[in-house]
Tab-separated table of C-alpha atoms in Angstrom:
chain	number	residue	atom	x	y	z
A	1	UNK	CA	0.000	0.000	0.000
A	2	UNK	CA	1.392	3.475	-0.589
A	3	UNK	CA	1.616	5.586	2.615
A	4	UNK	CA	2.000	9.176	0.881
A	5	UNK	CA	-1.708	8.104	-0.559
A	6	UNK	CA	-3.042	7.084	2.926
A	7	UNK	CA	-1.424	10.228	4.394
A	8	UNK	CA	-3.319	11.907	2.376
A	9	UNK	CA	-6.616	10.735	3.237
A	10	UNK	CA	-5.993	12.262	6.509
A	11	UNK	CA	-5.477	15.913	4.468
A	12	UNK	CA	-8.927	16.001	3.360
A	13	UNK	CA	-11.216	18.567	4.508
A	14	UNK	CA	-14.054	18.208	6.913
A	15	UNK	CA	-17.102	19.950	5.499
A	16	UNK	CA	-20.977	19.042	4.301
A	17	UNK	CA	-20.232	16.051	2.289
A	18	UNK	CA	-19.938	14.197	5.696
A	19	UNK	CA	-22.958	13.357	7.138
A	20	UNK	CA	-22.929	13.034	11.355
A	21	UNK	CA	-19.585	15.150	11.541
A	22	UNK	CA	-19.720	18.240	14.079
A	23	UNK	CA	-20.650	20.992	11.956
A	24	UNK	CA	-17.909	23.187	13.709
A	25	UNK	CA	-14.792	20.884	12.569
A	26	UNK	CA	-16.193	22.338	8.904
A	27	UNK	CA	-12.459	23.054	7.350
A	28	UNK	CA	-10.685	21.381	9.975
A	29	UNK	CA	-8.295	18.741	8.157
A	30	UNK	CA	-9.407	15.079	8.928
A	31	UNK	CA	-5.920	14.799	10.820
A	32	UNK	CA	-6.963	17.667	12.869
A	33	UNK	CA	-9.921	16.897	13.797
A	34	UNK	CA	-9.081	13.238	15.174
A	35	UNK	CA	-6.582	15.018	17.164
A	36	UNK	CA	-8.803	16.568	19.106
A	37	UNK	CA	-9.872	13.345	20.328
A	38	UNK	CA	-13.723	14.096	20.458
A	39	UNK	CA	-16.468	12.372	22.506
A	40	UNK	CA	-19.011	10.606	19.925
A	41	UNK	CA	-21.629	12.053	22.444
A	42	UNK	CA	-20.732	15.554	23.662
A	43	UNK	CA	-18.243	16.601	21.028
A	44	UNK	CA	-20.709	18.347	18.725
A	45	UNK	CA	-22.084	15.157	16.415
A	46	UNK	CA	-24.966	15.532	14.762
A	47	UNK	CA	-27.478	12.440	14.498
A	48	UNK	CA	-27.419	10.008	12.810
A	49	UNK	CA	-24.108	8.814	13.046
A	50	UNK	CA	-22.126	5.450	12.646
A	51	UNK	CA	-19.867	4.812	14.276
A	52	UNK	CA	-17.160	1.908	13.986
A	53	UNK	CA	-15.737	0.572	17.732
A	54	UNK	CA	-11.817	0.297	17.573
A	55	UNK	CA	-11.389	-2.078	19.812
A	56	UNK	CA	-13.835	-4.698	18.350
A	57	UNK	CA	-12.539	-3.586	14.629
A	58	UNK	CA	-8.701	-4.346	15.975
A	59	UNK	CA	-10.149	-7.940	18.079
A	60	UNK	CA	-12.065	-9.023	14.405
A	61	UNK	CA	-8.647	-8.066	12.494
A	62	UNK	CA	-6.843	-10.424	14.684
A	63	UNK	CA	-8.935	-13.067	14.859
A	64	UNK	CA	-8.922	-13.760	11.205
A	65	UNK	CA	-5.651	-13.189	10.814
A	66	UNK	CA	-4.976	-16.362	13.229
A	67	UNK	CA	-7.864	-18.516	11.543
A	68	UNK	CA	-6.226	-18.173	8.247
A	69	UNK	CA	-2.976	-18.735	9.562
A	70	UNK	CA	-3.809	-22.152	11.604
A	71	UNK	CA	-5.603	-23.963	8.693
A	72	UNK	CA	-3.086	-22.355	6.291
A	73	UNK	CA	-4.746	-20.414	4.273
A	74	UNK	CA	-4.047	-17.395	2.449
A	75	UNK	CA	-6.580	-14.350	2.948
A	76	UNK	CA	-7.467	-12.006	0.082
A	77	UNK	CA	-10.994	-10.456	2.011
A	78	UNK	CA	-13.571	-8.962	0.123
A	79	UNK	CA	-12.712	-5.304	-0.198
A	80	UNK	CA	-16.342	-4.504	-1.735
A	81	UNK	CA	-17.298	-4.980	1.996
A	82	UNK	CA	-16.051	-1.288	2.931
A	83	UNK	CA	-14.041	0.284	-0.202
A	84	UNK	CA	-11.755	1.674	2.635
A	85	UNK	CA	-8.469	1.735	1.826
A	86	UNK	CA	-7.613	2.086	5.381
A	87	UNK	CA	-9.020	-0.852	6.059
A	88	UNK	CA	-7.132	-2.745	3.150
A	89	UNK	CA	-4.240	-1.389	4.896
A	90	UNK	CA	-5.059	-2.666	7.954
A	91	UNK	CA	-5.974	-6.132	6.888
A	92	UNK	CA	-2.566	-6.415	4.968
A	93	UNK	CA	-0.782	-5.678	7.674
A	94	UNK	CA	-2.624	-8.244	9.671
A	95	UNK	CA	-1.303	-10.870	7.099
A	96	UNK	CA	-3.720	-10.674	4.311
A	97	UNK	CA	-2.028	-11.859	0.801
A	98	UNK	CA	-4.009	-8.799	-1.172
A	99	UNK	CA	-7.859	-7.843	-1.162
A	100	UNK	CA	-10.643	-9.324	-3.579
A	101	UNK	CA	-12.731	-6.897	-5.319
A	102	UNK	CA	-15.794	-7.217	-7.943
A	103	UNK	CA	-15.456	-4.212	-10.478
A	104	UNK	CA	-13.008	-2.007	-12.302
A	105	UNK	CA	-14.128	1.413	-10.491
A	106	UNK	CA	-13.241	-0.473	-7.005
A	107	UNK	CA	-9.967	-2.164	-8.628
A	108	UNK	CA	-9.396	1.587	-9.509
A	109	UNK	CA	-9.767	2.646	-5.878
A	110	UNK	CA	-7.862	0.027	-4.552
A	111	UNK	CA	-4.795	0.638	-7.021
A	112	UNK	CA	-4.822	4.382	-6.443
A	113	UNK	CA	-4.000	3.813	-2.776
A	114	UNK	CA	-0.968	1.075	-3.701
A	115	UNK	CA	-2.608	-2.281	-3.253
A	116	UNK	CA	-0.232	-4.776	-5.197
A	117	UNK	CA	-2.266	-8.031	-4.936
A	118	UNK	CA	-6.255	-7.743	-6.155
A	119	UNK	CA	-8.496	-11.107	-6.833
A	120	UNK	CA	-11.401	-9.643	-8.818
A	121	UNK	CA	-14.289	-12.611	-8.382
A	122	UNK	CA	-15.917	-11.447	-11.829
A	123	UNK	CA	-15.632	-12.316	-15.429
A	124	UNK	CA	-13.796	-8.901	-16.668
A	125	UNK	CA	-15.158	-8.046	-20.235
A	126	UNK	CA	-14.943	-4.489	-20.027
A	127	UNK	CA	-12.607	-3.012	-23.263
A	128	UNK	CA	-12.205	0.268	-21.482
A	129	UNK	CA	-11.387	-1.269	-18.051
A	130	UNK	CA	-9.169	-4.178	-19.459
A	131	UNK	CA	-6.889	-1.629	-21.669
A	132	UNK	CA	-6.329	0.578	-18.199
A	133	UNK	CA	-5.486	-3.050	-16.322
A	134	UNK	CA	-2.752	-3.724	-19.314
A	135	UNK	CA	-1.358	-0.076	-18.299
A	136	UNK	CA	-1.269	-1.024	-14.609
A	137	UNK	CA	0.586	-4.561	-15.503
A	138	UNK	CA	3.225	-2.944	-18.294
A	139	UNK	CA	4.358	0.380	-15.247
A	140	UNK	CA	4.127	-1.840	-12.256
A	141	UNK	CA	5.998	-5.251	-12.159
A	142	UNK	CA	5.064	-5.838	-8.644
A	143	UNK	CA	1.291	-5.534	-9.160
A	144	UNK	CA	-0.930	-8.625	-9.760
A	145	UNK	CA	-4.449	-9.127	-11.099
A	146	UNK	CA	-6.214	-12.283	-10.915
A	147	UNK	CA	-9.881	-12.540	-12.333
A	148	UNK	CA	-12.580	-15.139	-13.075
A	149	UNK	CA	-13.113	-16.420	-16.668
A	150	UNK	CA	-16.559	-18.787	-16.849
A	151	UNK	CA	-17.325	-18.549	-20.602
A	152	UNK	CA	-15.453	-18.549	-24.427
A	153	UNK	CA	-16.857	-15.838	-25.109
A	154	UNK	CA	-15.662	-13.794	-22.351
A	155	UNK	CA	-12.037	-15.427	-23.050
A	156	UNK	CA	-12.304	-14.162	-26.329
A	157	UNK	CA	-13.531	-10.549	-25.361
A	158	UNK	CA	-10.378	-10.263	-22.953
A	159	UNK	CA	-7.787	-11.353	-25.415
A	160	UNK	CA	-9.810	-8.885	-28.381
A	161	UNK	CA	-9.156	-5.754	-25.290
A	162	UNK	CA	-5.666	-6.568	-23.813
A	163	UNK	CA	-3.849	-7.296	-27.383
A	164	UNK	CA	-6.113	-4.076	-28.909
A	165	UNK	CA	-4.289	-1.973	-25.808
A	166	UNK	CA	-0.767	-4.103	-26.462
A	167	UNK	CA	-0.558	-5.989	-23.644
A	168	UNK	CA	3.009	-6.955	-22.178
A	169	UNK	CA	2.027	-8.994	-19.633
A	170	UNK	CA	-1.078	-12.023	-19.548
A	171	UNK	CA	-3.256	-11.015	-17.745
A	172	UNK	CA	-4.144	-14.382	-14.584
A	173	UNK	CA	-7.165	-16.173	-14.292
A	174	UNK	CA	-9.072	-18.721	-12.709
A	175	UNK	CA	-12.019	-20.379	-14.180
A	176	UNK	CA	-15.103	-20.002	-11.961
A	177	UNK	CA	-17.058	-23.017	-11.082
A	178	UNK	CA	-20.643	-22.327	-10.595
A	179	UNK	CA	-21.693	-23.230	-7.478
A	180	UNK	CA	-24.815	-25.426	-9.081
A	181	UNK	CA	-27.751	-25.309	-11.433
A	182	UNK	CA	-29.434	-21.790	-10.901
A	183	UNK	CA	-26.644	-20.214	-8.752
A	184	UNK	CA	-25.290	-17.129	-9.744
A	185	UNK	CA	-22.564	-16.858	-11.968
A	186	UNK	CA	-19.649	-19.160	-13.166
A	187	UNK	CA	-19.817	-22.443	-15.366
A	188	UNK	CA	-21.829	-25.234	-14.881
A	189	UNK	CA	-20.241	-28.341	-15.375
A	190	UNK	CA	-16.505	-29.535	-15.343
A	191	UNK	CA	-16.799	-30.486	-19.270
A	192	UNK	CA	-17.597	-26.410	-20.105
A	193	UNK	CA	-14.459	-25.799	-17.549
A	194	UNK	CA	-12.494	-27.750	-19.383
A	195	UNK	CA	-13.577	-25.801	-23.088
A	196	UNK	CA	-12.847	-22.843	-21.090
A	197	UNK	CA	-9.796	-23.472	-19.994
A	198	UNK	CA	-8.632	-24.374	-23.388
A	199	UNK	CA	-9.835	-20.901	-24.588
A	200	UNK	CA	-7.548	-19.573	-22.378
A	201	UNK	CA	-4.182	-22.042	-23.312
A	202	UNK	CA	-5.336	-20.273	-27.188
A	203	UNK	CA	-4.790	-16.499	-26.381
A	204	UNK	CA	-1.505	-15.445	-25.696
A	205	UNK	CA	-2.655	-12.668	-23.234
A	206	UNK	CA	-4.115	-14.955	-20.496
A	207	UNK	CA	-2.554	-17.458	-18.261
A	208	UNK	CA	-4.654	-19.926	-16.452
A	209	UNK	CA	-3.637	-20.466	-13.088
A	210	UNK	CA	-6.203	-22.133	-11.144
A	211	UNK	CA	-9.835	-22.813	-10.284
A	212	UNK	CA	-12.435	-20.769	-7.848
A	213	UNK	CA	-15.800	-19.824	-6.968
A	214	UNK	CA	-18.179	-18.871	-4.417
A	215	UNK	CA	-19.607	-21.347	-1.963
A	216	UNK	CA	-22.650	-19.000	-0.675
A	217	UNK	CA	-24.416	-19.749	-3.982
A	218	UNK	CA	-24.876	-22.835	-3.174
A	219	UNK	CA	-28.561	-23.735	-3.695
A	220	UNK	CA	-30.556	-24.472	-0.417
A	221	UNK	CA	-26.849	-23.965	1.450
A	222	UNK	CA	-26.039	-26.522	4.100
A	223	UNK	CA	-23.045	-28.193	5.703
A	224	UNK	CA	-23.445	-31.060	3.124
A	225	UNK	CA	-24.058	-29.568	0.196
A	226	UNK	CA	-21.445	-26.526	0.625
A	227	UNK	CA	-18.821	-29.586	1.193
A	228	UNK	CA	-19.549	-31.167	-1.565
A	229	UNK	CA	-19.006	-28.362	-3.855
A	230	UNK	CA	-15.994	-27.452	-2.553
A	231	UNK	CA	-14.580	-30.990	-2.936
A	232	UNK	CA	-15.787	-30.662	-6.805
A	233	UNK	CA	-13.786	-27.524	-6.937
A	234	UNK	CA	-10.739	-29.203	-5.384
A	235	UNK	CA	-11.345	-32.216	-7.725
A	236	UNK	CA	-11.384	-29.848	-10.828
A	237	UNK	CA	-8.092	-28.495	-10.074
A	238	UNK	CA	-6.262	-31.911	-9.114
A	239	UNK	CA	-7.979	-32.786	-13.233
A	240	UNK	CA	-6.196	-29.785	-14.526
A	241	UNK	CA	-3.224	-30.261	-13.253
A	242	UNK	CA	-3.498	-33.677	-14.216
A	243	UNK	CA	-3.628	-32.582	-17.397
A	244	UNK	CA	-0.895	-30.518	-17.442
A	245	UNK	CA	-2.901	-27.061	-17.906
A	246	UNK	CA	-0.462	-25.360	-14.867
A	247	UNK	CA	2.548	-26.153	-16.351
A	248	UNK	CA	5.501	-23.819	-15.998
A	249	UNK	CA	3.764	-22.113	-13.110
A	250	UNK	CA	5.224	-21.611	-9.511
A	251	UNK	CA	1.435	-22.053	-7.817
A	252	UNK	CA	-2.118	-23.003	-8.676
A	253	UNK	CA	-4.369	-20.968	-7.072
A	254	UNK	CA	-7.663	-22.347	-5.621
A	255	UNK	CA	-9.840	-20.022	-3.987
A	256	UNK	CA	-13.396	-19.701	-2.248
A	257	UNK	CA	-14.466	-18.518	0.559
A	258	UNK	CA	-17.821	-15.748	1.770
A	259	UNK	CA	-18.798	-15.215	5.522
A	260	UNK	CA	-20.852	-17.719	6.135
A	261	UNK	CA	-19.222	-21.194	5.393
A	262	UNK	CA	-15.195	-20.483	5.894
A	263	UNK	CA	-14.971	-23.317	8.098
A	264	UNK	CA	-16.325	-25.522	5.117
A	265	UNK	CA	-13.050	-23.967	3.029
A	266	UNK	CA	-10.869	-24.299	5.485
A	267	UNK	CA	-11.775	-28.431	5.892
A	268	UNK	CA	-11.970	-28.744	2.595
A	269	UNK	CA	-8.851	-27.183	1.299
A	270	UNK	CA	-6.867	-29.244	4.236
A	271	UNK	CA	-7.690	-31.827	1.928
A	272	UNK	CA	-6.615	-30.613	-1.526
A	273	UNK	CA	-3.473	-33.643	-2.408
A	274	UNK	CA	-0.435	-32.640	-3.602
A	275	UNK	CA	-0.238	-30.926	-7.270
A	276	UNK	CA	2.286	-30.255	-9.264
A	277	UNK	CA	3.686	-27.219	-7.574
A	278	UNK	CA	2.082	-25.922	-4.375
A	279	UNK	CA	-1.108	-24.524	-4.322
A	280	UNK	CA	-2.483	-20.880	-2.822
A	281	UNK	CA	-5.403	-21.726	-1.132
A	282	UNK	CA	-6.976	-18.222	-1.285
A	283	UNK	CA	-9.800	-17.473	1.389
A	284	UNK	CA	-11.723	-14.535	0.356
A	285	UNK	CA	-14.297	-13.450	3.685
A	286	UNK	CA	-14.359	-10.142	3.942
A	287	UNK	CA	-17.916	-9.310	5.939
A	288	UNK	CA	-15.731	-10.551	9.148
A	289	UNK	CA	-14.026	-6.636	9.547
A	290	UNK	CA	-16.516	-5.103	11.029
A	291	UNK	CA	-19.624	-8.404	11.672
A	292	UNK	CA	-22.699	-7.611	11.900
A	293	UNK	CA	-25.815	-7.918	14.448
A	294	UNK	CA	-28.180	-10.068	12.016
A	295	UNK	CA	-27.311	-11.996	9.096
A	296	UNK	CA	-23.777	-13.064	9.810
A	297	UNK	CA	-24.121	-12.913	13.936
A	298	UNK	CA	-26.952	-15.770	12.713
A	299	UNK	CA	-24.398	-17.643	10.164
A	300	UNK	CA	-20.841	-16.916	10.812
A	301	UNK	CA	-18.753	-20.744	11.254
A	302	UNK	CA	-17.737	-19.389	14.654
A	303	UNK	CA	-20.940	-20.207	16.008
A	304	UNK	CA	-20.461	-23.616	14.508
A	305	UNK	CA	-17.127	-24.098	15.714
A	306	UNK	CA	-16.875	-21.811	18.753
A	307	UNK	CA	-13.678	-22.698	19.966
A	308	UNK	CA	-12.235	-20.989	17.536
A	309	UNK	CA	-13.213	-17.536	18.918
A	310	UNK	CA	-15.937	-15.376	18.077
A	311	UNK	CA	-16.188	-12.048	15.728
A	312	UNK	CA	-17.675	-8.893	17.505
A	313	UNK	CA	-20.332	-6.317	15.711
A	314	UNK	CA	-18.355	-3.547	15.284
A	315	UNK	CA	-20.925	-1.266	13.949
A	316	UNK	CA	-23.159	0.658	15.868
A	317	UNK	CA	-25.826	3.783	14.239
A	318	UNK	CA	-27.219	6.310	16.250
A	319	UNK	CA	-29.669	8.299	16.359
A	320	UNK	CA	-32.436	10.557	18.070
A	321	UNK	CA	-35.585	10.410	19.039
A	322	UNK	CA	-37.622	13.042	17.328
A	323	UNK	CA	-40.917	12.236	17.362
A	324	UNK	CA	-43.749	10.273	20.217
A	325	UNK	CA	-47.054	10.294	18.537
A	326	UNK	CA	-48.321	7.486	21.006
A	327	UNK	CA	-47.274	5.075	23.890
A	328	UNK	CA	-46.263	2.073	21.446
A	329	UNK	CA	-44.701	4.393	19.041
A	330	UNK	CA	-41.925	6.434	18.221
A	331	UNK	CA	-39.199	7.403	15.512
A	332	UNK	CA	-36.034	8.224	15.277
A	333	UNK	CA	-34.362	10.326	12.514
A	334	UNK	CA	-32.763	7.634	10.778
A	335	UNK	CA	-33.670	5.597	7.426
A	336	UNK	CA	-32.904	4.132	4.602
A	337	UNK	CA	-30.710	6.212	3.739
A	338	UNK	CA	-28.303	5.506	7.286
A	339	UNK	CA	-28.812	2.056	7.746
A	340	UNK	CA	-28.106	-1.581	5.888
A	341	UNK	CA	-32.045	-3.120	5.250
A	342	UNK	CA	-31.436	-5.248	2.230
A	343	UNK	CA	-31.169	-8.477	5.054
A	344	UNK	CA	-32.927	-7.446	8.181
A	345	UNK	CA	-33.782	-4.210	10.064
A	346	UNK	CA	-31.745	-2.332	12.365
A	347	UNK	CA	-31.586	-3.479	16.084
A	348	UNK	CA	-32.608	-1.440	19.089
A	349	UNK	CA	-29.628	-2.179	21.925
A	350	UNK	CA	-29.121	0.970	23.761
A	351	UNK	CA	-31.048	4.320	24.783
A	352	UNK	CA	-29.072	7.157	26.238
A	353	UNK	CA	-30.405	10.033	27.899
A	354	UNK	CA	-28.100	12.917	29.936
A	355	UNK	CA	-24.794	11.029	29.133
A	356	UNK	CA	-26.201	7.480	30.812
A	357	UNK	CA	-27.222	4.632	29.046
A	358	UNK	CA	-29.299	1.447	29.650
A	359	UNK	CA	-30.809	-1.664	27.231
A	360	UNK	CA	-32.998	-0.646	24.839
A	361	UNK	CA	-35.969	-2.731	26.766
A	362	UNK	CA	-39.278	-2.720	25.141
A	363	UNK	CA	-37.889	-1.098	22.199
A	364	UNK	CA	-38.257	-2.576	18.220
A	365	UNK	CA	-37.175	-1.416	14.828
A	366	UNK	CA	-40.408	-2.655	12.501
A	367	UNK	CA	-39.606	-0.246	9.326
A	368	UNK	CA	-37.773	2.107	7.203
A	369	UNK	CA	-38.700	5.164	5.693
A	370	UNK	CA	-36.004	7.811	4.097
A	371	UNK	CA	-35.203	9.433	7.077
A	372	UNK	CA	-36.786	7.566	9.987
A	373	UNK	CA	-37.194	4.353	11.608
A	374	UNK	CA	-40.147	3.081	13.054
A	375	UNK	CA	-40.256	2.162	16.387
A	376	UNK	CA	-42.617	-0.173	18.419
A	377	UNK	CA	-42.267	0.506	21.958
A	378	UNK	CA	-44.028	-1.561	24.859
A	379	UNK	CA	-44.564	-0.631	28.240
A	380	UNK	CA	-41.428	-1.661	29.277
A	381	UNK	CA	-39.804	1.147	27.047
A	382	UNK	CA	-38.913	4.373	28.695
A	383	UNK	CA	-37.959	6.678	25.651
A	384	UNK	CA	-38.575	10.537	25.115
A	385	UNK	CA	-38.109	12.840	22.436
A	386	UNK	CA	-34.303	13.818	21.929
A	387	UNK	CA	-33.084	10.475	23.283
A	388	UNK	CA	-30.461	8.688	21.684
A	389	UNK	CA	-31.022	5.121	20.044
A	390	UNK	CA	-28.391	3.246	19.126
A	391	UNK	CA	-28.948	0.409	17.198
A	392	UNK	CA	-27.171	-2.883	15.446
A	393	UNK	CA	-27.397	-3.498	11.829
A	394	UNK	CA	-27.642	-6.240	9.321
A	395	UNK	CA	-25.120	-6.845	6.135
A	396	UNK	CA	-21.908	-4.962	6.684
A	397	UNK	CA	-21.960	-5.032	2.767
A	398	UNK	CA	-24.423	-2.314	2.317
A	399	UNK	CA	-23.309	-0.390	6.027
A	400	UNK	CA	-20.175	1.014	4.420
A	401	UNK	CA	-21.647	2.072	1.617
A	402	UNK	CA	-24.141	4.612	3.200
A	403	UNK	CA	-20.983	6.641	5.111
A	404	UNK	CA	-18.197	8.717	3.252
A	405	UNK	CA	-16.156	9.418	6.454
A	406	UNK	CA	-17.152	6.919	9.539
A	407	UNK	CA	-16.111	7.668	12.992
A	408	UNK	CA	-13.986	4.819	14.975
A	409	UNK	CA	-14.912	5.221	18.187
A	410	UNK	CA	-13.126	3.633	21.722
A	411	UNK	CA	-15.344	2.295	24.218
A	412	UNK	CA	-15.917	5.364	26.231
A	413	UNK	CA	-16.990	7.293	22.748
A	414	UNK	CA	-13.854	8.961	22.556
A	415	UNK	CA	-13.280	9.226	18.667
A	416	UNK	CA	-9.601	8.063	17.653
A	417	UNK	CA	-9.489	8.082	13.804
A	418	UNK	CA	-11.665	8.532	10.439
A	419	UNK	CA	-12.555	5.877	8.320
A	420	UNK	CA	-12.846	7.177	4.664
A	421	UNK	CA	-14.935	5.265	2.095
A	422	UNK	CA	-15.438	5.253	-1.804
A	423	UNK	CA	-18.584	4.028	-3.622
């Protein structure tokens, strides 16, 4: 990663296109104002707000980076999860090989700010987007690209870009096993990997380097069926290699890996028998950097397998009380436009009121407009206009997305650093 473009980050100017920030920090650098070492609560923050808790950020960090390492596995996380190259940063320096990524305009990102190692899990047809890549290759010898191929066609498209923009490098890929009949993308059976494989041996501006795909597709997911892809994806690369299609390279890379079945990947890649030349067994989670309080909390393998630790919801939105029409009713000012809702509502955890707070009792998140949430509140709940609510959310995926500049916040509130974000 480059630290003059990180440094920079921390240059940018504090003004209106950052929701939640105090309005009086408007033209204080972003360096600045995390020097002054704020209080999420007192220092002048404006609801809503996210906020992102350091210490549970730094306890998820580590604890992937020792899962990976004790079932030997390499870690490229999904870096569509947050688009925060501080956070690609960080999870480098907690061991991770490089970060995966879906599309150019986030490969784009991610190279501005340095990162040398990028898995892209999609098929990469774009002629504009391919012709920049073959740039990035020919000035940079230490950068490396590897993308999904899962059709001919698609081969061909790639080789018609990169020799069009003179290409001096191939360009790696992995052919992307679909993860069954109706799943999302990739190719269906082993015979079509094969045809596409050989597509690739044809062009001289690909190399094929190993297999990959995405186990969450899996129709009707369970421990059973998720294993037995996997093994089909291990089997497909053993046939390759077999048949000599990694030949004259110094690793095959075979890669899966979302947030909810890693402990699948990691048994069945402790399995893969010994190729040709040793393989990179490429885990790609990446939801695991900041968890979540409903759809992974619900999923993640560490509930499965608990002695291996446990991730920690990192996230937490607030926001204020600004309206209580009725006894089992309220709203806050946040909505859609704050909170993840593609999975699940937010959660109602805390209220706090004259700088104390207490559990959210009584207190239920049953909708979303733009700018509110709805609350049901029973007798249990005591809540009053200008209170805050702070709640959990669902789906870090579409969390980050919502928040340019994101607050990391120590226990006590005390805000410690910025996290920038680009969508």
């Amino acid at each position: 990663m480059s630290n003059e473009a990180l440094a920079r980050l921390a240059e940018e100017r504090v003004d209106h296109r950052f929701k939640g920030l105090p309005p009086d920090a408007d033209g204080l650098t972003v360096a600045e104002l995390a020097a002054q070492r704020r209080n999420l609560f007192t220092g002048g923050f404006a609801t809503p707000v996210l906020a992102l808790s350091a210490e549970r950020l730094e306890h998820n960090l580590d604890l992937m980076e020792t899962y990976a390492a004790r079932h030997g596995l390499a870690f490229a996380p999904h870096g569509k999860t947050s688009m925060a190259p501080q956070l690609f940063q960080r999870q480098i320096e907690h061991g991770a090989w490089g970060i995966t990524l879906a599309v150019p305009h986030q490969v784009r990102v991610a190279r501005a700010y340095g990162t040398r190692r990028i898995f892209l899990a999609n098929e990469l047809v774009d002629a504009a987007a391919l012709r920049w890549i073959a740039g990035e290759l020919a000035a940079d010898p230490d950068f490396r690209l590897v993308c999904y191929v899962d059709s001919v066609r698609g081969v061909r498209q790639m080789d018609e870009a990169l020799s069009g923009a003179g290409a001096t490098r191939p360009l790696d890929v992995v052919v992307e096993l679909a993860a069954g009949e109706g799943a999302r993308t990739g190719v269906r059976t082993e015979a079509e990997c094969a045809a596409v494989a050989d597509a690739v041996a044809g062009v001289p501006t690909l190399r094929l380097v190993g297999v990959a795909g995405y186990e969450g597709e899996v129709p009707r997911a369970d421990s059973e069926r998720v294993h037995a892809w996997l093994r089909r994806l291990v089997a497909l690369a053993a046939e390759f290699d077999k048949a000599g299609r990694f030949a004259g390279l110094d690793e095959i890379v075979v890669s899966a890996g979302g947030s909810a079945w890693f402990d699948a990947v990691a048994d069945v890649f402790a399995e893969i028998p010994g190729l040709s030349v040793p393989v990179l067994k490429l885990l790609r989670s990446g939801a695991y950097v900041s968890h979540d309080d409903g759809h992974y909390r619900k999923l993640t393998p560490f509930n499965r397998v608990p002695e291996e630790g446990a991730l920690e919801p990192a996230f937490r939105l607030w926001a204020q009380v600004v309206s209580r029409p009725s006894p089992d009713q309220a709203f806050v000012n946040a909505g859609k436009r704050d909170a993840a809702y593609d999975l699940d509502l937010p959660f109602a955890q805390v209220v706090r009121r004259d700088g104390t707070e207490r559990p959210a009792t009584g207190i239920s998140v049953t909708g979303l407009s733009d700018q509110h949430a709805w609350l049901r509140t029973t007798e249990e709940a005591d809540l009053e206009v200008g209170d805050w609510l702070g709640m959990g959310l669902s789906h870090p995926c579409t969390s980050f997305d919502k928040w340019q500049l994101i607050p990391v916040t120590e226990a006590d509130g005390t805000v410690v650093d910025y996290i920038r974000t680009f969508f």
